[in-house]
């Protein structure tokens, strides 16, 4: 697979490490009353869609960016790849 | 020695005779021959024995789809079994041997299987070897292993080199027949970057194997002019002996190039084979078509082959498989073979055509509306029996029979993603359909363009279309006048009559009867049929046999073939050696080896090394007279506690954390607090996974308000860095913090023992105070040593002694080690390796990966109170869940051997007298060593309610090694539990 890195262009998927569902970015509030249940769901429950899936890929053999890649799990078509952490204003990349 | 079947013509260099042997007999062929063509030229028809029945077999095809003529090539370590003789390029000195026969090819004792065919029908494994179950491993399997299978491995390491490479192109063209050549010409002239790959050593495809396809210019003239032009174009790469074996996502193709298989000896500069990863923007599949057989009784005798192969041997290799030949066909193409063979001087004894309205292309005995129903000839064909249209039976003598059941598009690469072929009635075959791999199109016979004219135009047109998608305008080249006879075929799969066996899959010995049996027993889906009968498996992957099996199944089910469907083609198209997938990654180059800066110094000391991840670490430093590693390790450990030792800890992961929010970030990463750590201090930190299990531990040193240096364990350096970047980028992008791995930038040494300070004071530059008061336990500082060399000093202790870790830029690592040894001579400084490091830390009760093994929580490790409840950190919430905090859960404890017996790591722990069963299992030993201080075996382990069981004697069971020992539960801090030494 080729992943269109927003900064580096098309890169082979071999350069990346796969993590999984991009909803892992939405870490629950540890102070909430239902925190235990929320963290349980966050840690263990994942959707496994046949179709578009937003997922996290780490460019380990590259610039060490975490990317959010939108991939069709049926075709491996990659519809989008974004930086998980957008560069701040004036921040050096 | 004579090439009795060689005729005039062909694409051979007759000035270059090549000598070779087959089963120890010497033969001669010419440059341009394959092993198969040279054997046929020498009158050798019998080339192998079949898989199950050990039937005599000869060559059946002229290409990579060959099911029968599998031989072993070369000798010694380069011996290669199961090689198809049809694609083995002949070279001088080639040695080949037949397989699957004993004692000889002509007299094979296992041929007895052929007399008990009912025993070996479809599913015979499942039915025959069912009971008694205990017989499977000891009796049945060894017998089957010996009887089945084909060639044998040399069992020697492969002496050849293999390489991997990457190629990029605008257009990859798979197959250099008429379609591929026309496509390459079109794209090459337009300036596109083109790769034209063909599995053959000669490009041209059927142009090399047929007579008169290009009626005006001639096959050879156009072929050589085209290849010359393509070779002259710098943007075109011609790859012969190169098989595109797989189509992967996003235009990536796997390609195996055979560099030296055709050479008499291994080439000094070339790898044997290169596995290319081809990144293509567009690809055109021009893989042509393969002929398919017709099943009839005894259709597998040597001398029976595909009609197109018979004619390819005649045209390209100037070989007549026999002087007297017959043809059995259901289509016009079979007649073409008769014409070509007659032109080469063969006697055509019969053309048997199942069609009543068969055409006649020349003056040969034609039997229209007839079928070949049986054959004779034990080790080679002698005659065929033909059922004539009037129902009578006729014997016809012939030494070769060409069979043509029509041609199948070779569409495997169109199916490697989601392509699913559909049935085309015009050519009575499956054609590419469905969603092809991204960027792929199909042209020529592979796309049902069955005539040369259609293939040339199809290839050129596909190239124009592919380039247009890339924004490149290409013109159609002038293409030569070419053969354009329409396909005329009446589908015909197997002869209905006869009690004998008609083979569908020659390689797996699957007959029409086996398919019928599978159907009768309920294995009706094509995928079940394949698994039950093994139809379509092994090296040829059903290139010849799949459709025949489907057709019989369709007939039995009363459905059209289109509805029965087809099995799925998967990579690889033809076998790829494991060595090619490994490439250079074998033996010591299996992965990169990381060496610390003082590796050379350690080698000089005679260190024994151990692999730790990719690192090589000094395990211990034996001295003359020491006869056992334990002697060495004991000496090293005692020396540290007595005076001072130095250990290379460069391999620890080091991560630089900087930014205004660095402390807040570490607060999130570690379960214990870091916000209040003063500048100039280190702290032990425990990282949890979000599920509450301990992930890694180490220290973080604060060099400035916004600057920390974090260490990780050697094994987890990569994973921890990845995790920290995840937290930084994905969870808290709002924090102002930056990370970089500096593991390779610093060499780091532990200096441990009562004299550690005295030793360091000798090398630290004046002006830096490292006295106990000025540089207390857990202090850290940036300073200089040896007259201005930058260094970092950490007062941390893994051994429990007064200890420091000192880091210098990598390039000074070797020098620092030598300086420490020189300066420490007066203290009898002792280098120690990972073994002594382990002993010291077990004695002190420090956990490592053995304790943080992915199953233990902070509470299990006895660090439950470290998990701060005053702040949020990764894993805090779930570390409080049921199951990780229960009072009767396991706790880290120390264990002392009661009677001096070893306490092996991995042993399980039981209450005294308890039955040694899983139900009574109370815990396990995670780390163990002999303690030279306590002079007895000790261990760290986890046991239920360990904190409340100090002093209890328990039993240590090690059923794997058959051992049993007794141990006393003690504090894990065997040495200096009050921590006085490390604060001294």
JSON list of C-alpha atoms in Angstrom, two decimals, chain A residues 1-2 12 14 17 19 24-27 30-31 35-36 39-40 42-44 56 58 60 64-66 74-78 84-85 91, chain B residues 249-250 252 277 279 418 668 690-691 718 721-722 725-726 728-733 735-738 740 872-875 877-878 880-881:
[
{"chain": "A", "resi": 1, "resn": "UNK", "atom": "CA", "xyz": [0.00, 0.00, 0.00]},
{"chain": "A", "resi": 2, "resn": "UNK", "atom": "CA", "xyz": [1.01, 3.56, -0.58]},
{"chain": "A", "resi": 12, "resn": "UNK", "atom": "CA", "xyz": [5.12, 2.80, 1.21]},
{"chain": "A", "resi": 14, "resn": "UNK", "atom": "CA", "xyz": [6.11, -0.61, 5.12]},
{"chain": "A", "resi": 17, "resn": "UNK", "atom": "CA", "xyz": [3.45, 1.15, 12.05]},
{"chain": "A", "resi": 19, "resn": "UNK", "atom": "CA", "xyz": [-2.16, 1.34, 15.47]},
{"chain": "A", "resi": 24, "resn": "UNK", "atom": "CA", "xyz": [-8.27, 6.26, 20.16]},
{"chain": "A", "resi": 25, "resn": "UNK", "atom": "CA", "xyz": [-7.58, 9.99, 19.95]},
{"chain": "A", "resi": 26, "resn": "UNK", "atom": "CA", "xyz": [-10.78, 10.67, 21.87]},
{"chain": "A", "resi": 27, "resn": "UNK", "atom": "CA", "xyz": [-9.53, 9.66, 25.30]},
{"chain": "A", "resi": 30, "resn": "UNK", "atom": "CA", "xyz": [-10.77, 10.55, 33.74]},
{"chain": "A", "resi": 31, "resn": "UNK", "atom": "CA", "xyz": [-12.73, 12.77, 36.14]},
{"chain": "A", "resi": 35, "resn": "UNK", "atom": "CA", "xyz": [-14.78, 7.07, 33.83]},
{"chain": "A", "resi": 36, "resn": "UNK", "atom": "CA", "xyz": [-14.17, 3.37, 34.52]},
{"chain": "A", "resi": 39, "resn": "UNK", "atom": "CA", "xyz": [-12.09, 3.83, 29.69]},
{"chain": "A", "resi": 40, "resn": "UNK", "atom": "CA", "xyz": [-13.13, 0.22, 29.39]},
{"chain": "A", "resi": 42, "resn": "UNK", "atom": "CA", "xyz": [-12.20, 3.20, 24.92]},
{"chain": "A", "resi": 43, "resn": "UNK", "atom": "CA", "xyz": [-9.57, 0.53, 25.55]},
{"chain": "A", "resi": 44, "resn": "UNK", "atom": "CA", "xyz": [-11.35, -2.59, 24.43]},
{"chain": "A", "resi": 56, "resn": "UNK", "atom": "CA", "xyz": [-3.83, 5.82, 12.96]},
{"chain": "A", "resi": 58, "resn": "UNK", "atom": "CA", "xyz": [2.88, 6.09, 12.68]},
{"chain": "A", "resi": 60, "resn": "UNK", "atom": "CA", "xyz": [8.25, 5.26, 12.23]},
{"chain": "A", "resi": 64, "resn": "UNK", "atom": "CA", "xyz": [7.63, 10.17, 13.09]},
{"chain": "A", "resi": 65, "resn": "UNK", "atom": "CA", "xyz": [4.31, 11.77, 12.31]},
{"chain": "A", "resi": 66, "resn": "UNK", "atom": "CA", "xyz": [1.14, 10.10, 13.45]},
{"chain": "A", "resi": 74, "resn": "UNK", "atom": "CA", "xyz": [-12.64, -3.53, 1.49]},
{"chain": "A", "resi": 75, "resn": "UNK", "atom": "CA", "xyz": [-10.49, -2.10, -1.27]},
{"chain": "A", "resi": 76, "resn": "UNK", "atom": "CA", "xyz": [-7.54, -0.53, 0.56]},
{"chain": "A", "resi": 77, "resn": "UNK", "atom": "CA", "xyz": [-8.33, 2.66, -1.26]},
{"chain": "A", "resi": 78, "resn": "UNK", "atom": "CA", "xyz": [-6.93, 5.56, 0.74]},
{"chain": "A", "resi": 84, "resn": "UNK", "atom": "CA", "xyz": [-2.93, 13.83, 13.73]},
{"chain": "A", "resi": 85, "resn": "UNK", "atom": "CA", "xyz": [-1.34, 16.93, 15.23]},
{"chain": "A", "resi": 91, "resn": "UNK", "atom": "CA", "xyz": [6.24, 25.88, 14.60]},
{"chain": "B", "resi": 249, "resn": "UNK", "atom": "CA", "xyz": [-2.28, -2.69, -3.59]},
{"chain": "B", "resi": 250, "resn": "UNK", "atom": "CA", "xyz": [-1.91, 0.65, -5.29]},
{"chain": "B", "resi": 252, "resn": "UNK", "atom": "CA", "xyz": [2.76, -2.35, -6.50]},
{"chain": "B", "resi": 277, "resn": "UNK", "atom": "CA", "xyz": [9.23, -4.34, -5.79]},
{"chain": "B", "resi": 279, "resn": "UNK", "atom": "CA", "xyz": [5.87, 0.77, -8.15]},
{"chain": "B", "resi": 418, "resn": "UNK", "atom": "CA", "xyz": [-10.76, -8.24, -6.38]},
{"chain": "B", "resi": 668, "resn": "UNK", "atom": "CA", "xyz": [0.66, 12.08, 31.82]},
{"chain": "B", "resi": 690, "resn": "UNK", "atom": "CA", "xyz": [-4.04, 2.49, 29.18]},
{"chain": "B", "resi": 691, "resn": "UNK", "atom": "CA", "xyz": [-5.39, -0.88, 30.34]},
{"chain": "B", "resi": 718, "resn": "UNK", "atom": "CA", "xyz": [11.23, 1.86, 20.20]},
{"chain": "B", "resi": 721, "resn": "UNK", "atom": "CA", "xyz": [9.08, 6.39, 21.95]},
{"chain": "B", "resi": 722, "resn": "UNK", "atom": "CA", "xyz": [6.19, 5.48, 19.63]},
{"chain": "B", "resi": 725, "resn": "UNK", "atom": "CA", "xyz": [4.68, 10.39, 20.23]},
{"chain": "B", "resi": 726, "resn": "UNK", "atom": "CA", "xyz": [1.15, 8.99, 20.17]},
{"chain": "B", "resi": 728, "resn": "UNK", "atom": "CA", "xyz": [1.98, 13.96, 22.24]},
{"chain": "B", "resi": 729, "resn": "UNK", "atom": "CA", "xyz": [0.47, 14.08, 18.76]},
{"chain": "B", "resi": 730, "resn": "UNK", "atom": "CA", "xyz": [-2.84, 12.30, 19.18]},
{"chain": "B", "resi": 731, "resn": "UNK", "atom": "CA", "xyz": [-3.94, 12.87, 22.77]},
{"chain": "B", "resi": 732, "resn": "UNK", "atom": "CA", "xyz": [-2.39, 16.17, 23.81]},
{"chain": "B", "resi": 733, "resn": "UNK", "atom": "CA", "xyz": [-1.52, 18.22, 20.72]},
{"chain": "B", "resi": 735, "resn": "UNK", "atom": "CA", "xyz": [0.95, 20.64, 25.00]},
{"chain": "B", "resi": 736, "resn": "UNK", "atom": "CA", "xyz": [4.09, 22.53, 24.06]},
{"chain": "B", "resi": 737, "resn": "UNK", "atom": "CA", "xyz": [6.51, 19.65, 24.05]},
{"chain": "B", "resi": 738, "resn": "UNK", "atom": "CA", "xyz": [8.93, 18.06, 21.60]},
{"chain": "B", "resi": 740, "resn": "UNK", "atom": "CA", "xyz": [13.52, 13.09, 20.05]},
{"chain": "B", "resi": 872, "resn": "UNK", "atom": "CA", "xyz": [-4.42, 12.09, 35.30]},
{"chain": "B", "resi": 873, "resn": "UNK", "atom": "CA", "xyz": [-1.98, 9.69, 33.71]},
{"chain": "B", "resi": 874, "resn": "UNK", "atom": "CA", "xyz": [-2.17, 6.96, 31.13]},
{"chain": "B", "resi": 875, "resn": "UNK", "atom": "CA", "xyz": [-3.50, 3.79, 32.73]},
{"chain": "B", "resi": 877, "resn": "UNK", "atom": "CA", "xyz": [-8.26, 4.73, 35.65]},
{"chain": "B", "resi": 878, "resn": "UNK", "atom": "CA", "xyz": [-8.07, 1.12, 34.56]},
{"chain": "B", "resi": 880, "resn": "UNK", "atom": "CA", "xyz": [-8.01, 0.58, 39.64]},
{"chain": "B", "resi": 881, "resn": "UNK", "atom": "CA", "xyz": [-10.36, -1.91, 38.07]}
]
